[in-house]
Amino acid sequence: MASTLPVLINRTGGTAAALGDSLRAKVEEAFAATGRAIELELVDGADMAEAVRSHRGKPRVVVGGGDGTLGGAAAILANSPTALAILPLGTRNHLARQLDIPLDLTQAAAVAVDGQRRRIDLGSAGDRVFVNNASFGIYTRFVRQRDRVSGPKWFGAIPATWHVLRNMRAQHFTLEIDGATRAITTPLLFVGNNQYSIEPGQFGERETLEDGQLSVFAVAAQAPHNLIAFAARAVVGLAHPERDFAECANAAEVVIDGQGWIEGAFDGELEWLPLPLTLKSLPRALGVVTPRESASSDQNLFKIHDSRTH
């Protein structure tokens, strides 16, 4: 007889919150179609870490939420035999899209039950783990302003964008990129888990989540109207590394030097961390569950057999 599968949903964010009172029924219906018995917990975002920790060590645990929720779960499940299965119930669902997890709830539940296990890299900033990226500078102010507006995040993004552009200022960073020191002035420092593309048609995408590298992009200091033009070029893949960036690099480790504290956005969640701050790649630190056809090779599979009769 198959074991009961733990399913933990952050009911306070993104798509989950929009489903309201129908959330439990929708999730139960999706898993009923798989024939797998589940142990469903709907929890507030602040309680997700404790809920995930209580299931660490099991073959797999399903977590529903956005990238911030998944990043918190990844920090707890890192370097353990437990695979993270994803229900994409956030706003943008970057990690789910990267792993080819269907955005349809019923299809995502089927992957969570029957998908294959593989390992992917994580990024860390001090003790903070991220699955997608860490940002410093203008984006942290954007997130703070956006989250002050009640309603959907896209709605709050409009006044937040206007506010940060009107009050934009570049910051000075002293970075050590794989041991080489760089002094950089930038409105936005972006550090991605694995290599992010700026090529046409692939902007913001990652070819793999297993290259053991961080992407480092520091946007060149410029006037607000030029920053808007840069953003438009970047979205269509026409950004020029030499013109638009003060720094473009791949690295295993990046240190932000200094004293005091720095605010960063980690998978869209704000947090203050002490300086100097070391960011590094954590190769293949997290087990995830993906559609079977998405694996690039057999070496991405877990060595631990995930039997449904475990």
mmCIF file of C-alpha atoms in Angstrom:
data_model
loop_
_atom_site.group_PDB
_atom_site.id
_atom_site.type_symbol
_atom_site.label_atom_id
_atom_site.label_comp_id
_atom_site.label_asym_id
_atom_site.label_seq_id
_atom_site.Cartn_x
_atom_site.Cartn_y
_atom_site.Cartn_z
ATOM 1 C CA MET A 1 0.000 0.000 0.000
ATOM 2 C CA ALA A 2 1.368 3.441 -0.996
ATOM 3 C CA SER A 3 2.394 5.787 1.799
ATOM 4 C CA THR A 4 0.466 8.996 2.420
ATOM 5 C CA LEU A 5 2.040 11.928 0.579
ATOM 6 C CA PRO A 6 2.469 15.152 2.596
ATOM 7 C CA VAL A 7 1.098 18.213 0.745
ATOM 8 C CA LEU A 8 1.800 21.614 2.305
ATOM 9 C CA ILE A 9 0.126 24.710 0.822
ATOM 10 C CA ASN A 10 0.933 28.339 1.606
ATOM 11 C CA ARG A 11 -2.637 29.581 1.629
ATOM 12 C CA THR A 12 -1.697 33.251 2.016
ATOM 13 C CA GLY A 13 0.036 33.943 -1.290
ATOM 14 C CA GLY A 14 -0.516 34.185 -5.031
ATOM 15 C CA THR A 15 -2.888 31.782 -6.723
ATOM 16 C CA ALA A 16 -3.623 29.913 -3.471
ATOM 17 C CA ALA A 17 -5.034 33.042 -1.834
ATOM 18 C CA ALA A 18 -7.084 33.807 -4.944
ATOM 19 C CA LEU A 19 -8.774 30.393 -4.696
ATOM 20 C CA GLY A 20 -10.039 31.323 -1.249
ATOM 21 C CA ASP A 21 -12.456 28.857 0.321
ATOM 22 C CA SER A 22 -12.229 26.540 -2.690
ATOM 23 C CA LEU A 23 -8.481 25.904 -2.210
ATOM 24 C CA ARG A 24 -8.784 22.701 -0.159
ATOM 25 C CA ALA A 25 -11.363 21.159 -2.487
ATOM 26 C CA LYS A 26 -9.331 22.036 -5.595
ATOM 27 C CA VAL A 27 -6.150 20.456 -4.207
ATOM 28 C CA GLU A 28 -7.964 17.348 -2.979
ATOM 29 C CA GLU A 29 -9.653 16.946 -6.354
ATOM 30 C CA ALA A 30 -6.323 17.257 -8.186
ATOM 31 C CA PHE A 31 -4.699 14.503 -6.116
ATOM 32 C CA ALA A 32 -7.792 12.288 -6.160
ATOM 33 C CA ALA A 33 -7.250 11.996 -9.917
ATOM 34 C CA THR A 34 -3.818 10.436 -9.227
ATOM 35 C CA GLY A 35 -5.159 7.816 -6.850
ATOM 36 C CA ARG A 36 -2.548 8.758 -4.228
ATOM 37 C CA ALA A 37 -3.622 9.382 -0.639
ATOM 38 C CA ILE A 38 -2.371 12.712 0.704
ATOM 39 C CA GLU A 39 -1.954 14.463 4.046
ATOM 40 C CA LEU A 40 -3.022 18.025 3.204
ATOM 41 C CA GLU A 41 -2.042 21.001 5.355
ATOM 42 C CA LEU A 42 -3.082 24.570 4.529
ATOM 43 C CA VAL A 43 -0.780 26.863 6.482
ATOM 44 C CA ASP A 44 0.109 30.537 6.718
ATOM 45 C CA GLY A 45 3.382 31.590 5.135
ATOM 46 C CA ALA A 46 4.967 32.221 8.535
ATOM 47 C CA ASP A 47 4.312 28.609 9.534
ATOM 48 C CA MET A 48 5.581 26.918 6.374
ATOM 49 C CA ALA A 49 9.141 26.385 7.603
ATOM 50 C CA GLU A 50 7.982 24.418 10.645
ATOM 51 C CA ALA A 51 5.570 22.393 8.515
ATOM 52 C CA VAL A 52 8.279 21.468 5.980
ATOM 53 C CA ARG A 53 10.774 20.640 8.728
ATOM 54 C CA SER A 54 8.338 18.133 10.242
ATOM 55 C CA HIS A 55 8.465 16.084 7.011
ATOM 56 C CA ARG A 56 12.228 16.289 6.346
ATOM 57 C CA GLY A 57 13.592 12.802 5.788
ATOM 58 C CA LYS A 58 10.560 11.447 3.929
ATOM 59 C CA PRO A 59 11.006 10.396 0.265
ATOM 60 C CA ARG A 60 9.212 13.499 -1.021
ATOM 61 C CA VAL A 61 7.087 16.385 0.189
ATOM 62 C CA VAL A 62 4.783 18.512 -1.955
ATOM 63 C CA VAL A 63 4.895 22.267 -1.391
ATOM 64 C CA GLY A 64 2.424 24.666 -2.963
ATOM 65 C CA GLY A 65 3.246 28.345 -3.247
ATOM 66 C CA GLY A 66 5.402 30.864 -5.045
ATOM 67 C CA ASP A 67 9.161 31.136 -5.408
ATOM 68 C CA GLY A 68 9.612 32.656 -1.941
ATOM 69 C CA THR A 69 7.782 29.725 -0.364
ATOM 70 C CA LEU A 70 9.785 27.227 -2.415
ATOM 71 C CA GLY A 71 13.040 28.945 -1.463
ATOM 72 C CA GLY A 72 12.187 28.587 2.212
ATOM 73 C CA ALA A 73 11.349 24.908 1.736
ATOM 74 C CA ALA A 74 14.563 24.373 -0.232
ATOM 75 C CA ALA A 75 16.632 25.752 2.654
ATOM 76 C CA ILE A 76 15.173 23.111 4.968
ATOM 77 C CA LEU A 77 15.335 20.196 2.520
ATOM 78 C CA ALA A 78 18.839 20.969 1.198
ATOM 79 C CA ASN A 79 21.341 18.117 1.456
ATOM 80 C CA SER A 80 18.656 15.672 2.581
ATOM 81 C CA PRO A 81 17.106 12.595 0.926
ATOM 82 C CA THR A 82 13.761 14.396 0.677
ATOM 83 C CA ALA A 83 12.723 15.557 -2.801
ATOM 84 C CA LEU A 84 10.698 18.756 -3.200
ATOM 85 C CA ALA A 85 7.613 18.351 -5.403
ATOM 86 C CA ILE A 86 6.050 21.623 -6.546
ATOM 87 C CA LEU A 87 2.504 22.893 -6.910
ATOM 88 C CA PRO A 88 2.921 26.274 -8.688
ATOM 89 C CA LEU A 89 0.538 28.448 -6.680
ATOM 90 C CA GLY A 90 2.507 31.687 -6.698
ATOM 91 C CA THR A 91 2.373 34.782 -8.886
ATOM 92 C CA ARG A 92 5.196 34.143 -11.369
ATOM 93 C CA ASN A 93 6.308 30.592 -10.576
ATOM 94 C CA HIS A 94 9.789 30.990 -12.076
ATOM 95 C CA LEU A 95 11.230 27.780 -10.630
ATOM 96 C CA ALA A 96 8.223 25.692 -11.666
ATOM 97 C CA ARG A 97 8.466 27.015 -15.223
ATOM 98 C CA GLN A 98 12.208 26.349 -15.284
ATOM 99 C CA LEU A 99 11.607 22.733 -14.261
ATOM 100 C CA ASP A 100 8.736 22.267 -16.754
ATOM 101 C CA ILE A 101 6.201 21.796 -13.965
ATOM 102 C CA PRO A 102 2.697 22.322 -15.464
ATOM 103 C CA LEU A 103 0.880 25.392 -14.165
ATOM 104 C CA ASP A 104 -2.395 23.450 -14.268
ATOM 105 C CA LEU A 105 -3.078 22.152 -10.748
ATOM 106 C CA THR A 106 -4.256 18.680 -11.798
ATOM 107 C CA GLN A 107 -1.271 18.161 -14.091
ATOM 108 C CA ALA A 108 1.149 19.460 -11.445
ATOM 109 C CA ALA A 109 -0.326 17.009 -8.913
ATOM 110 C CA ALA A 110 0.273 14.147 -11.352
ATOM 111 C CA VAL A 111 3.930 15.177 -11.660
ATOM 112 C CA ALA A 112 4.244 15.464 -7.872
ATOM 113 C CA VAL A 113 3.077 11.856 -7.516
ATOM 114 C CA ASP A 114 4.644 10.137 -10.528
ATOM 115 C CA GLY A 115 7.504 12.419 -11.610
ATOM 116 C CA GLN A 116 11.154 11.525 -11.434
ATOM 117 C CA ARG A 117 13.669 12.778 -8.888
ATOM 118 C CA ARG A 118 16.758 14.775 -9.802
ATOM 119 C CA ARG A 119 19.118 17.157 -8.056
ATOM 120 C CA ILE A 120 19.594 20.855 -8.790
ATOM 121 C CA ASP A 121 21.839 23.641 -7.513
ATOM 122 C CA LEU A 122 20.866 26.228 -4.949
ATOM 123 C CA GLY A 123 22.362 29.624 -4.228
ATOM 124 C CA SER A 124 23.140 30.932 -0.771
ATOM 125 C CA ALA A 125 23.716 34.385 0.689
ATOM 126 C CA GLY A 126 25.118 33.818 4.143
ATOM 127 C CA ASP A 127 22.555 31.566 5.785
ATOM 128 C CA ARG A 128 19.821 32.595 3.297
ATOM 129 C CA VAL A 129 19.107 30.090 0.507
ATOM 130 C CA PHE A 130 17.590 31.082 -2.843
ATOM 131 C CA VAL A 131 16.350 28.985 -5.759
ATOM 132 C CA ASN A 132 16.284 31.707 -8.418
ATOM 133 C CA ASN A 133 18.155 34.902 -7.594
ATOM 134 C CA ALA A 134 19.206 37.542 -5.104
ATOM 135 C CA SER A 135 18.937 41.255 -5.911
ATOM 136 C CA PHE A 136 20.304 44.356 -4.217
ATOM 137 C CA GLY A 137 19.567 48.007 -4.878
ATOM 138 C CA ILE A 138 16.579 49.357 -6.765
ATOM 139 C CA TYR A 139 14.687 46.067 -6.840
ATOM 140 C CA THR A 140 14.501 45.860 -3.042
ATOM 141 C CA ARG A 141 12.867 49.312 -2.976
ATOM 142 C CA PHE A 142 10.484 48.215 -5.725
ATOM 143 C CA VAL A 143 9.389 45.132 -3.735
ATOM 144 C CA ARG A 144 8.887 47.179 -0.568
ATOM 145 C CA GLN A 145 6.710 49.730 -2.374
ATOM 146 C CA ARG A 146 4.783 47.062 -4.305
ATOM 147 C CA ASP A 147 3.925 45.114 -1.169
ATOM 148 C CA ARG A 148 2.465 48.211 0.481
ATOM 149 C CA VAL A 149 -0.385 48.150 -2.032
ATOM 150 C CA SER A 150 -3.215 45.749 -1.239
ATOM 151 C CA GLY A 151 -4.377 43.446 -4.001
ATOM 152 C CA PRO A 152 -2.529 41.476 -6.708
ATOM 153 C CA LYS A 153 1.212 42.036 -7.019
ATOM 154 C CA TRP A 154 0.887 43.204 -10.640
ATOM 155 C CA PHE A 155 -1.424 45.979 -9.463
ATOM 156 C CA GLY A 156 1.046 47.192 -6.871
ATOM 157 C CA ALA A 157 3.902 47.025 -9.386
ATOM 158 C CA ILE A 158 2.624 50.051 -11.322
ATOM 159 C CA PRO A 159 2.967 52.718 -8.589
ATOM 160 C CA ALA A 160 6.036 50.946 -7.203
ATOM 161 C CA THR A 161 7.855 51.279 -10.537
ATOM 162 C CA TRP A 162 7.040 54.990 -10.707
ATOM 163 C CA HIS A 163 8.213 55.541 -7.124
ATOM 164 C CA VAL A 164 11.608 53.834 -7.511
ATOM 165 C CA LEU A 165 12.337 55.589 -10.802
ATOM 166 C CA ARG A 166 11.575 59.004 -9.302
ATOM 167 C CA ASN A 167 13.839 58.239 -6.343
ATOM 168 C CA MET A 168 16.453 56.150 -8.124
ATOM 169 C CA ARG A 169 20.036 56.294 -6.957
ATOM 170 C CA ALA A 170 23.024 54.109 -7.665
ATOM 171 C CA GLN A 171 24.791 52.253 -4.860
ATOM 172 C CA HIS A 172 28.490 51.585 -4.431
ATOM 173 C CA PHE A 173 29.529 47.963 -4.004
ATOM 174 C CA THR A 174 32.918 46.407 -3.379
ATOM 175 C CA LEU A 175 32.739 42.876 -4.714
ATOM 176 C CA GLU A 176 35.090 39.927 -4.678
ATOM 177 C CA ILE A 177 34.179 37.744 -7.649
ATOM 178 C CA ASP A 178 36.000 34.434 -7.285
ATOM 179 C CA GLY A 179 38.694 36.324 -5.381
ATOM 180 C CA ALA A 180 39.064 39.279 -7.803
ATOM 181 C CA THR A 181 38.109 42.643 -6.246
ATOM 182 C CA ARG A 182 35.826 45.013 -8.176
ATOM 183 C CA ALA A 183 34.462 48.411 -7.126
ATOM 184 C CA ILE A 184 31.104 48.887 -8.858
ATOM 185 C CA THR A 185 28.490 51.634 -8.914
ATOM 186 C CA THR A 186 25.089 50.309 -9.939
ATOM 187 C CA PRO A 187 21.370 50.815 -9.287
ATOM 188 C CA LEU A 188 20.833 47.047 -9.404
ATOM 189 C CA LEU A 189 23.092 44.128 -8.483
ATOM 190 C CA PHE A 190 21.635 40.777 -9.556
ATOM 191 C CA VAL A 191 23.074 37.400 -8.549
ATOM 192 C CA GLY A 192 21.384 34.383 -10.123
ATOM 193 C CA ASN A 193 21.454 30.703 -9.210
ATOM 194 C CA ASN A 194 23.087 29.277 -12.371
ATOM 195 C CA GLN A 195 23.665 31.148 -15.613
ATOM 196 C CA TYR A 196 20.893 33.516 -16.701
ATOM 197 C CA SER A 197 20.720 34.322 -20.394
ATOM 198 C CA ILE A 198 20.449 37.825 -21.878
ATOM 199 C CA GLU A 199 20.243 36.486 -25.438
ATOM 200 C CA PRO A 200 17.281 37.308 -27.734
ATOM 201 C CA GLY A 201 14.379 34.988 -27.074
ATOM 202 C CA GLN A 202 16.029 33.572 -23.942
ATOM 203 C CA PHE A 203 16.200 36.601 -21.639
ATOM 204 C CA GLY A 204 15.866 35.576 -17.996
ATOM 205 C CA GLU A 205 16.028 31.855 -18.755
ATOM 206 C CA ARG A 206 18.535 29.274 -17.564
ATOM 207 C CA GLU A 207 19.763 26.460 -19.776
ATOM 208 C CA THR A 208 20.461 24.292 -16.747
ATOM 209 C CA LEU A 209 20.106 24.325 -12.979
ATOM 210 C CA GLU A 210 23.185 22.175 -12.501
ATOM 211 C CA ASP A 211 26.227 24.165 -13.672
ATOM 212 C CA GLY A 212 27.521 25.046 -10.192
ATOM 213 C CA GLN A 213 27.800 28.749 -11.047
ATOM 214 C CA LEU A 214 26.251 32.067 -10.101
ATOM 215 C CA SER A 215 25.362 34.766 -12.634
ATOM 216 C CA VAL A 216 26.488 38.254 -11.677
ATOM 217 C CA PHE A 217 24.933 41.270 -13.420
ATOM 218 C CA ALA A 218 25.438 44.859 -12.289
ATOM 219 C CA VAL A 219 23.388 47.311 -14.350
ATOM 220 C CA ALA A 220 25.369 50.354 -15.486
ATOM 221 C CA ALA A 221 24.600 53.574 -13.586
ATOM 222 C CA GLN A 222 22.354 55.760 -15.736
ATOM 223 C CA ALA A 223 19.524 58.274 -15.730
ATOM 224 C CA PRO A 224 15.974 56.983 -15.075
ATOM 225 C CA HIS A 225 14.815 57.380 -18.694
ATOM 226 C CA ASN A 226 17.870 55.424 -19.865
ATOM 227 C CA LEU A 227 17.091 52.685 -17.343
ATOM 228 C CA ILE A 228 13.597 52.361 -18.813
ATOM 229 C CA ALA A 229 15.125 52.058 -22.277
ATOM 230 C CA PHE A 230 17.537 49.407 -20.992
ATOM 231 C CA ALA A 231 14.671 47.423 -19.448
ATOM 232 C CA ALA A 232 12.793 47.497 -22.757
ATOM 233 C CA ARG A 233 15.884 46.295 -24.655
ATOM 234 C CA ALA A 234 16.578 43.573 -22.101
ATOM 235 C CA VAL A 235 13.065 42.134 -22.294
ATOM 236 C CA VAL A 236 13.413 41.595 -26.049
ATOM 237 C CA GLY A 237 16.963 40.296 -25.689
ATOM 238 C CA LEU A 238 18.785 43.349 -27.073
ATOM 239 C CA ALA A 239 20.838 44.257 -24.005
ATOM 240 C CA HIS A 240 24.537 44.881 -24.713
ATOM 241 C CA PRO A 241 26.931 43.596 -22.025
ATOM 242 C CA GLU A 242 29.535 46.304 -22.701
ATOM 243 C CA ARG A 243 27.068 49.195 -22.716
ATOM 244 C CA ASP A 244 24.317 48.198 -20.318
ATOM 245 C CA PHE A 245 26.229 46.424 -17.535
ATOM 246 C CA ALA A 246 29.018 47.529 -15.218
ATOM 247 C CA GLU A 247 29.719 43.841 -14.609
ATOM 248 C CA CYS A 248 28.709 40.557 -16.277
ATOM 249 C CA ALA A 249 30.312 37.415 -14.893
ATOM 250 C CA ASN A 250 29.835 33.830 -13.838
ATOM 251 C CA ALA A 251 31.348 32.796 -10.525
ATOM 252 C CA ALA A 252 31.290 30.089 -7.894
ATOM 253 C CA GLU A 253 31.452 32.700 -5.097
ATOM 254 C CA VAL A 254 30.761 36.420 -4.722
ATOM 255 C CA VAL A 255 31.483 38.472 -1.600
ATOM 256 C CA ILE A 256 29.798 41.828 -1.003
ATOM 257 C CA ASP A 257 32.299 43.613 1.224
ATOM 258 C CA GLY A 258 31.536 46.254 3.815
ATOM 259 C CA GLN A 259 30.260 46.802 7.337
ATOM 260 C CA GLY A 260 26.788 46.874 8.783
ATOM 261 C CA TRP A 261 23.830 45.319 7.020
ATOM 262 C CA ILE A 262 22.469 45.084 3.478
ATOM 263 C CA GLU A 263 18.898 44.531 2.321
ATOM 264 C CA GLY A 264 18.373 41.981 -0.419
ATOM 265 C CA ALA A 265 15.447 40.444 -2.267
ATOM 266 C CA PHE A 266 15.794 36.650 -2.268
ATOM 267 C CA ASP A 267 13.332 35.002 -4.646
ATOM 268 C CA GLY A 268 11.274 38.166 -4.188
ATOM 269 C CA GLU A 269 11.353 38.091 -0.362
ATOM 270 C CA LEU A 270 13.091 40.957 1.466
ATOM 271 C CA GLU A 271 15.627 40.334 4.219
ATOM 272 C CA TRP A 272 18.453 42.245 5.905
ATOM 273 C CA LEU A 273 21.753 40.346 6.171
ATOM 274 C CA PRO A 274 25.090 41.301 7.759
ATOM 275 C CA LEU A 275 28.124 42.415 5.767
ATOM 276 C CA PRO A 276 30.450 41.165 4.482
ATOM 277 C CA LEU A 277 28.013 38.844 2.712
ATOM 278 C CA THR A 278 29.198 35.725 0.883
ATOM 279 C CA LEU A 279 27.062 34.383 -1.944
ATOM 280 C CA LYS A 280 27.939 31.003 -3.396
ATOM 281 C CA SER A 281 26.651 28.143 -5.466
ATOM 282 C CA LEU A 282 25.541 24.983 -3.649
ATOM 283 C CA PRO A 283 25.936 22.340 -6.376
ATOM 284 C CA ARG A 284 23.151 19.732 -6.535
ATOM 285 C CA ALA A 285 22.052 20.544 -3.015
ATOM 286 C CA LEU A 286 18.318 20.045 -3.564
ATOM 287 C CA GLY A 287 16.272 17.107 -4.772
ATOM 288 C CA VAL A 288 13.241 18.029 -6.888
ATOM 289 C CA VAL A 289 10.481 16.132 -8.664
ATOM 290 C CA THR A 290 10.054 16.879 -12.376
ATOM 291 C CA PRO A 291 8.222 15.447 -15.363
ATOM 292 C CA ARG A 292 10.019 12.298 -16.504
ATOM 293 C CA GLU A 293 10.739 13.606 -19.984
ATOM 294 C CA SER A 294 12.516 16.726 -18.623
ATOM 295 C CA ALA A 295 15.660 14.999 -17.332
ATOM 296 C CA SER A 296 18.759 15.708 -19.380
ATOM 297 C CA SER A 297 20.548 12.492 -18.458
ATOM 298 C CA ASP A 298 20.482 9.554 -16.092
ATOM 299 C CA GLN A 299 23.080 11.216 -13.883
ATOM 300 C CA ASN A 300 20.442 13.759 -12.803
ATOM 301 C CA LEU A 301 18.461 10.996 -11.122
ATOM 302 C CA PHE A 302 18.616 10.341 -7.411
ATOM 303 C CA LYS A 303 20.695 7.404 -6.363
ATOM 304 C CA ILE A 304 18.053 6.785 -3.709
ATOM 305 C CA HIS A 305 15.123 4.871 -5.179
ATOM 306 C CA ASP A 306 11.815 6.647 -4.598
ATOM 307 C CA SER A 307 9.322 3.811 -4.448
ATOM 308 C CA ARG A 308 5.658 4.627 -4.097
ATOM 309 C CA THR A 309 5.434 1.621 -1.827
ATOM 310 C CA HIS A 310 8.102 3.062 0.510
#
